[in-house]
Amino acid sequence: MMKNIRNAIWKSCIHDLKIYASLLDVNCYFFRDNTGYEIDLIMEFNDGTWSAFEIKLASERNIEKAIKDLKNIKNKVVFEKIDKCRGLFVITSGNKSYEKDGVKIISLYYLFFK
């Protein structure tokens, strides 16, 4: 049952981000390479800049893995686009927002209940 709830939260976050992005005429992608490395959402803006997002439930281990994955995305990006990164983000169900190692952790709790 919890897995179904987690999947619903994940799909809802991705869906909502894609709707907001479409209002800004932003292209959205899911990224997975041949080794299985993946990022939940890449947003590419009209000016060539981009942002990467991971959606994680609020365990510290999940957030740490997301930070590591997001920092590694720059190794996978075409060289010309590395410097065009607007930001790396983890959206979490935790109750605090903060920045760690250049990655912004955004709490859904903070967005909706503070």
Short mmCIF file of N, CA and C in Angstrom, two decimals:
data_model
loop_
_atom_site.label_atom_id
_atom_site.label_comp_id
_atom_site.label_asym_id
_atom_site.label_seq_id
_atom_site.Cartn_x
_atom_site.Cartn_y
_atom_site.Cartn_z
N MET A 1 0.81 -1.19 0.00
CA MET A 1 0.00 0.00 0.00
C MET A 1 0.86 1.27 0.00
N MET A 2 1.90 1.29 0.86
CA MET A 2 2.77 2.47 0.90
C MET A 2 3.46 2.71 -0.43
N LYS A 3 3.85 1.62 -1.11
CA LYS A 3 4.49 1.79 -2.41
C LYS A 3 3.54 2.47 -3.39
N ASN A 4 2.26 2.11 -3.36
CA ASN A 4 1.27 2.74 -4.23
C ASN A 4 1.12 4.22 -3.91
N ILE A 5 1.14 4.56 -2.62
CA ILE A 5 1.04 5.96 -2.21
C ILE A 5 2.26 6.73 -2.68
N ARG A 6 3.45 6.15 -2.52
CA ARG A 6 4.69 6.80 -2.97
C ARG A 6 4.66 7.03 -4.48
N ASN A 7 4.24 6.04 -5.22
CA ASN A 7 4.16 6.18 -6.68
C ASN A 7 3.18 7.28 -7.08
N ALA A 8 2.05 7.36 -6.38
CA ALA A 8 1.06 8.39 -6.68
C ALA A 8 1.62 9.79 -6.41
N ILE A 9 2.35 9.93 -5.29
CA ILE A 9 2.96 11.23 -4.96
C ILE A 9 3.98 11.59 -6.03
N TRP A 10 4.83 10.63 -6.41
CA TRP A 10 5.87 10.88 -7.41
C TRP A 10 5.23 11.31 -8.73
N LYS A 11 4.24 10.55 -9.20
CA LYS A 11 3.58 10.86 -10.48
C LYS A 11 2.89 12.21 -10.42
N SER A 12 2.28 12.53 -9.30
CA SER A 12 1.60 13.81 -9.15
C SER A 12 2.59 14.98 -9.22
N CYS A 13 3.73 14.85 -8.54
CA CYS A 13 4.75 15.91 -8.58
C CYS A 13 5.27 16.13 -10.00
N ILE A 14 5.60 15.04 -10.67
CA ILE A 14 6.11 15.14 -12.05
C ILE A 14 5.06 15.76 -12.95
N HIS A 15 3.84 15.29 -12.84
CA HIS A 15 2.74 15.80 -13.65
C HIS A 15 2.54 17.30 -13.45
N ASP A 16 2.50 17.73 -12.19
CA ASP A 16 2.30 19.15 -11.90
C ASP A 16 3.46 20.00 -12.40
N LEU A 17 4.69 19.53 -12.22
CA LEU A 17 5.84 20.29 -12.74
C LEU A 17 5.77 20.43 -14.25
N LYS A 18 5.35 19.38 -14.94
CA LYS A 18 5.23 19.44 -16.40
C LYS A 18 4.15 20.43 -16.83
N ILE A 19 3.06 20.51 -16.09
CA ILE A 19 2.01 21.48 -16.41
C ILE A 19 2.54 22.90 -16.25
N TYR A 20 3.21 23.17 -15.12
CA TYR A 20 3.78 24.51 -14.92
C TYR A 20 4.80 24.84 -16.00
N ALA A 21 5.61 23.87 -16.35
CA ALA A 21 6.63 24.09 -17.39
C ALA A 21 5.98 24.40 -18.73
N SER A 22 4.88 23.72 -19.05
CA SER A 22 4.23 23.96 -20.34
C SER A 22 3.70 25.39 -20.44
N LEU A 23 3.33 25.97 -19.33
CA LEU A 23 2.87 27.36 -19.33
C LEU A 23 4.00 28.32 -19.68
N LEU A 24 5.23 27.88 -19.43
CA LEU A 24 6.40 28.70 -19.74
C LEU A 24 7.07 28.28 -21.04
N ASP A 25 6.43 27.37 -21.75
CA ASP A 25 6.96 26.84 -23.00
C ASP A 25 8.34 26.20 -22.79
N VAL A 26 8.42 25.38 -21.75
CA VAL A 26 9.65 24.70 -21.37
C VAL A 26 9.51 23.22 -21.75
N ASN A 27 10.56 22.64 -22.31
CA ASN A 27 10.56 21.22 -22.66
C ASN A 27 10.96 20.39 -21.44
N CYS A 28 10.25 19.29 -21.23
CA CYS A 28 10.51 18.40 -20.09
C CYS A 28 10.91 17.02 -20.58
N TYR A 29 11.88 16.43 -19.88
CA TYR A 29 12.38 15.12 -20.26
C TYR A 29 12.63 14.27 -19.02
N PHE A 30 12.48 12.98 -19.17
CA PHE A 30 12.96 12.00 -18.21
C PHE A 30 14.30 11.53 -18.74
N PHE A 31 15.31 11.37 -17.89
CA PHE A 31 16.63 10.97 -18.36
C PHE A 31 16.98 9.60 -17.81
N ARG A 32 17.39 8.70 -18.68
CA ARG A 32 17.95 7.41 -18.29
C ARG A 32 19.00 7.03 -19.31
N ASP A 33 20.18 6.63 -18.84
CA ASP A 33 21.22 6.20 -19.77
C ASP A 33 21.28 4.67 -19.83
N ASN A 34 22.22 4.15 -20.59
CA ASN A 34 22.33 2.70 -20.80
C ASN A 34 22.81 1.93 -19.57
N THR A 35 23.26 2.65 -18.53
CA THR A 35 23.68 1.98 -17.29
C THR A 35 22.56 1.94 -16.25
N GLY A 36 21.42 2.58 -16.55
CA GLY A 36 20.31 2.63 -15.62
C GLY A 36 20.28 3.89 -14.77
N TYR A 37 21.29 4.75 -14.92
CA TYR A 37 21.31 6.04 -14.21
C TYR A 37 20.16 6.88 -14.72
N GLU A 38 19.39 7.47 -13.80
CA GLU A 38 18.25 8.26 -14.24
C GLU A 38 18.01 9.48 -13.38
N ILE A 39 17.36 10.45 -13.99
CA ILE A 39 16.92 11.67 -13.32
C ILE A 39 15.44 11.81 -13.62
N ASP A 40 14.66 12.14 -12.59
CA ASP A 40 13.21 12.18 -12.73
C ASP A 40 12.72 13.20 -13.75
N LEU A 41 13.33 14.39 -13.76
CA LEU A 41 12.85 15.43 -14.66
C LEU A 41 13.97 16.39 -15.02
N ILE A 42 14.11 16.63 -16.30
CA ILE A 42 15.01 17.68 -16.81
C ILE A 42 14.11 18.70 -17.51
N MET A 43 14.26 19.97 -17.15
CA MET A 43 13.54 21.04 -17.83
C MET A 43 14.54 21.82 -18.66
N GLU A 44 14.24 21.96 -19.94
CA GLU A 44 15.10 22.73 -20.83
C GLU A 44 14.35 23.96 -21.30
N PHE A 45 14.93 25.12 -21.01
CA PHE A 45 14.30 26.40 -21.31
C PHE A 45 14.68 26.86 -22.71
N ASN A 46 13.91 27.81 -23.24
CA ASN A 46 14.12 28.28 -24.62
C ASN A 46 15.49 28.90 -24.85
N ASP A 47 16.11 29.42 -23.80
CA ASP A 47 17.42 30.05 -23.95
C ASP A 47 18.57 29.03 -23.87
N GLY A 48 18.23 27.73 -23.80
CA GLY A 48 19.24 26.69 -23.74
C GLY A 48 19.66 26.30 -22.34
N THR A 49 19.18 27.02 -21.34
CA THR A 49 19.49 26.65 -19.96
C THR A 49 18.60 25.49 -19.53
N TRP A 50 19.00 24.83 -18.44
CA TRP A 50 18.24 23.66 -17.99
C TRP A 50 18.33 23.51 -16.48
N SER A 51 17.38 22.77 -15.93
CA SER A 51 17.36 22.42 -14.51
C SER A 51 17.04 20.94 -14.40
N ALA A 52 17.51 20.31 -13.33
CA ALA A 52 17.26 18.89 -13.10
C ALA A 52 16.58 18.71 -11.74
N PHE A 53 15.62 17.78 -11.70
CA PHE A 53 14.83 17.54 -10.50
C PHE A 53 14.78 16.06 -10.16
N GLU A 54 14.89 15.77 -8.89
CA GLU A 54 14.64 14.43 -8.36
C GLU A 54 13.52 14.57 -7.33
N ILE A 55 12.58 13.63 -7.33
CA ILE A 55 11.49 13.61 -6.37
C ILE A 55 11.77 12.47 -5.39
N LYS A 56 11.85 12.79 -4.10
CA LYS A 56 12.19 11.77 -3.10
C LYS A 56 11.33 11.96 -1.86
N LEU A 57 10.95 10.83 -1.25
CA LEU A 57 10.34 10.90 0.07
C LEU A 57 11.43 11.26 1.06
N ALA A 58 11.04 11.68 2.23
CA ALA A 58 11.93 12.40 3.13
C ALA A 58 12.86 11.57 4.00
N SER A 59 13.42 10.50 3.52
CA SER A 59 14.46 9.87 4.33
C SER A 59 15.79 10.51 3.94
N GLU A 60 16.64 10.68 4.93
CA GLU A 60 17.93 11.33 4.67
C GLU A 60 18.73 10.55 3.63
N ARG A 61 18.65 9.22 3.67
CA ARG A 61 19.36 8.39 2.70
C ARG A 61 18.86 8.67 1.27
N ASN A 62 17.55 8.79 1.09
CA ASN A 62 17.00 9.09 -0.23
C ASN A 62 17.46 10.46 -0.73
N ILE A 63 17.47 11.43 0.18
CA ILE A 63 17.89 12.79 -0.21
C ILE A 63 19.36 12.80 -0.57
N GLU A 64 20.20 12.12 0.21
CA GLU A 64 21.64 12.06 -0.09
C GLU A 64 21.89 11.41 -1.45
N LYS A 65 21.16 10.35 -1.76
CA LYS A 65 21.31 9.69 -3.06
C LYS A 65 20.88 10.63 -4.18
N ALA A 66 19.81 11.37 -3.98
CA ALA A 66 19.33 12.31 -4.99
C ALA A 66 20.36 13.41 -5.24
N ILE A 67 20.97 13.91 -4.17
CA ILE A 67 22.01 14.94 -4.32
C ILE A 67 23.16 14.39 -5.15
N LYS A 68 23.60 13.19 -4.82
CA LYS A 68 24.69 12.55 -5.58
C LYS A 68 24.31 12.38 -7.05
N ASP A 69 23.11 11.87 -7.30
CA ASP A 69 22.66 11.67 -8.69
C ASP A 69 22.60 12.98 -9.46
N LEU A 70 22.08 14.02 -8.82
CA LEU A 70 21.98 15.31 -9.51
C LEU A 70 23.35 15.90 -9.81
N LYS A 71 24.27 15.77 -8.88
CA LYS A 71 25.61 16.29 -9.13
C LYS A 71 26.30 15.52 -10.26
N ASN A 72 25.98 14.24 -10.40
CA ASN A 72 26.56 13.43 -11.47
C ASN A 72 25.96 13.72 -12.84
N ILE A 73 24.80 14.36 -12.89
CA ILE A 73 24.16 14.63 -14.19
C ILE A 73 25.07 15.49 -15.06
N LYS A 74 25.85 16.34 -14.43
CA LYS A 74 26.74 17.19 -15.22
C LYS A 74 27.78 16.39 -15.99
N ASN A 75 28.10 15.18 -15.51
CA ASN A 75 29.01 14.29 -16.25
C ASN A 75 28.35 13.69 -17.48
N LYS A 76 27.02 13.75 -17.53
CA LYS A 76 26.27 13.13 -18.63
C LYS A 76 25.81 14.15 -19.66
N VAL A 77 25.94 15.42 -19.34
CA VAL A 77 25.43 16.48 -20.21
C VAL A 77 26.45 16.82 -21.28
N VAL A 78 25.95 17.13 -22.45
CA VAL A 78 26.83 17.58 -23.55
C VAL A 78 27.67 18.76 -23.05
N PHE A 79 28.95 18.74 -23.35
CA PHE A 79 29.91 19.72 -22.83
C PHE A 79 29.42 21.16 -22.99
N GLU A 80 28.81 21.49 -24.12
CA GLU A 80 28.38 22.87 -24.38
C GLU A 80 27.28 23.33 -23.42
N LYS A 81 26.59 22.39 -22.79
CA LYS A 81 25.46 22.75 -21.93
C LYS A 81 25.77 22.69 -20.44
N ILE A 82 26.96 22.28 -20.07
CA ILE A 82 27.30 22.14 -18.65
C ILE A 82 27.12 23.46 -17.92
N ASP A 83 27.61 24.55 -18.49
CA ASP A 83 27.55 25.85 -17.82
C ASP A 83 26.17 26.49 -17.90
N LYS A 84 25.22 25.86 -18.58
CA LYS A 84 23.89 26.44 -18.72
C LYS A 84 22.89 25.88 -17.70
N CYS A 85 23.41 25.20 -16.68
CA CYS A 85 22.54 24.65 -15.64
C CYS A 85 22.01 25.77 -14.76
N ARG A 86 20.69 25.89 -14.67
CA ARG A 86 20.05 26.88 -13.79
C ARG A 86 20.02 26.41 -12.35
N GLY A 87 19.91 25.09 -12.16
CA GLY A 87 19.86 24.59 -10.80
C GLY A 87 19.56 23.11 -10.74
N LEU A 88 19.93 22.53 -9.61
CA LEU A 88 19.68 21.13 -9.32
C LEU A 88 18.77 21.11 -8.08
N PHE A 89 17.68 20.34 -8.15
CA PHE A 89 16.66 20.39 -7.12
C PHE A 89 16.21 19.00 -6.69
N VAL A 90 16.01 18.83 -5.39
CA VAL A 90 15.35 17.64 -4.86
C VAL A 90 14.05 18.14 -4.24
N ILE A 91 12.94 17.59 -4.70
CA ILE A 91 11.64 17.90 -4.10
C ILE A 91 11.32 16.74 -3.16
N THR A 92 11.05 17.07 -1.90
CA THR A 92 10.90 16.05 -0.88
C THR A 92 9.65 16.27 -0.04
N SER A 93 9.19 15.20 0.59
CA SER A 93 8.05 15.30 1.49
C SER A 93 8.48 15.69 2.89
N GLY A 94 9.74 16.00 3.07
CA GLY A 94 10.25 16.40 4.39
C GLY A 94 9.67 17.72 4.85
N ASN A 95 10.08 18.16 6.02
CA ASN A 95 9.51 19.39 6.58
C ASN A 95 10.49 20.56 6.62
N LYS A 96 11.59 20.46 5.87
CA LYS A 96 12.51 21.60 5.81
C LYS A 96 13.09 21.74 4.40
N SER A 97 13.37 22.98 4.04
CA SER A 97 14.02 23.29 2.78
C SER A 97 15.40 23.85 3.09
N TYR A 98 16.38 23.48 2.28
CA TYR A 98 17.75 23.93 2.52
C TYR A 98 18.57 23.68 1.26
N GLU A 99 19.82 24.07 1.29
CA GLU A 99 20.73 23.82 0.18
C GLU A 99 21.92 23.03 0.70
N LYS A 100 22.34 22.04 -0.08
CA LYS A 100 23.49 21.23 0.30
C LYS A 100 24.30 20.91 -0.94
N ASP A 101 25.57 21.21 -0.91
CA ASP A 101 26.49 20.91 -2.00
C ASP A 101 25.99 21.46 -3.34
N GLY A 102 25.37 22.63 -3.30
CA GLY A 102 24.89 23.25 -4.54
C GLY A 102 23.56 22.73 -5.04
N VAL A 103 22.92 21.83 -4.30
CA VAL A 103 21.62 21.29 -4.67
C VAL A 103 20.58 21.85 -3.71
N LYS A 104 19.49 22.36 -4.26
CA LYS A 104 18.42 22.92 -3.43
C LYS A 104 17.42 21.82 -3.08
N ILE A 105 17.18 21.64 -1.79
CA ILE A 105 16.21 20.66 -1.31
C ILE A 105 14.94 21.47 -1.01
N ILE A 106 13.84 21.11 -1.67
CA ILE A 106 12.60 21.86 -1.54
C ILE A 106 11.56 20.97 -0.88
N SER A 107 11.06 21.41 0.25
CA SER A 107 10.07 20.66 1.01
C SER A 107 8.66 20.98 0.53
N LEU A 108 7.90 19.96 0.17
CA LEU A 108 6.50 20.18 -0.16
C LEU A 108 5.75 20.69 1.06
N TYR A 109 6.13 20.22 2.24
CA TYR A 109 5.52 20.69 3.48
C TYR A 109 5.68 22.21 3.59
N TYR A 110 6.89 22.68 3.32
CA TYR A 110 7.15 24.12 3.42
C TYR A 110 6.30 24.91 2.42
N LEU A 111 6.17 24.38 1.21
CA LEU A 111 5.40 25.06 0.18
C LEU A 111 3.92 25.18 0.53
N PHE A 112 3.37 24.14 1.16
CA PHE A 112 1.93 24.09 1.37
C PHE A 112 1.46 24.46 2.78
N PHE A 113 2.32 24.32 3.79
CA PHE A 113 1.84 24.48 5.15
C PHE A 113 2.52 25.58 5.95
N LYS A 114 3.50 26.25 5.42
CA LYS A 114 4.18 27.34 6.15
C LYS A 114 3.63 28.67 5.73
#
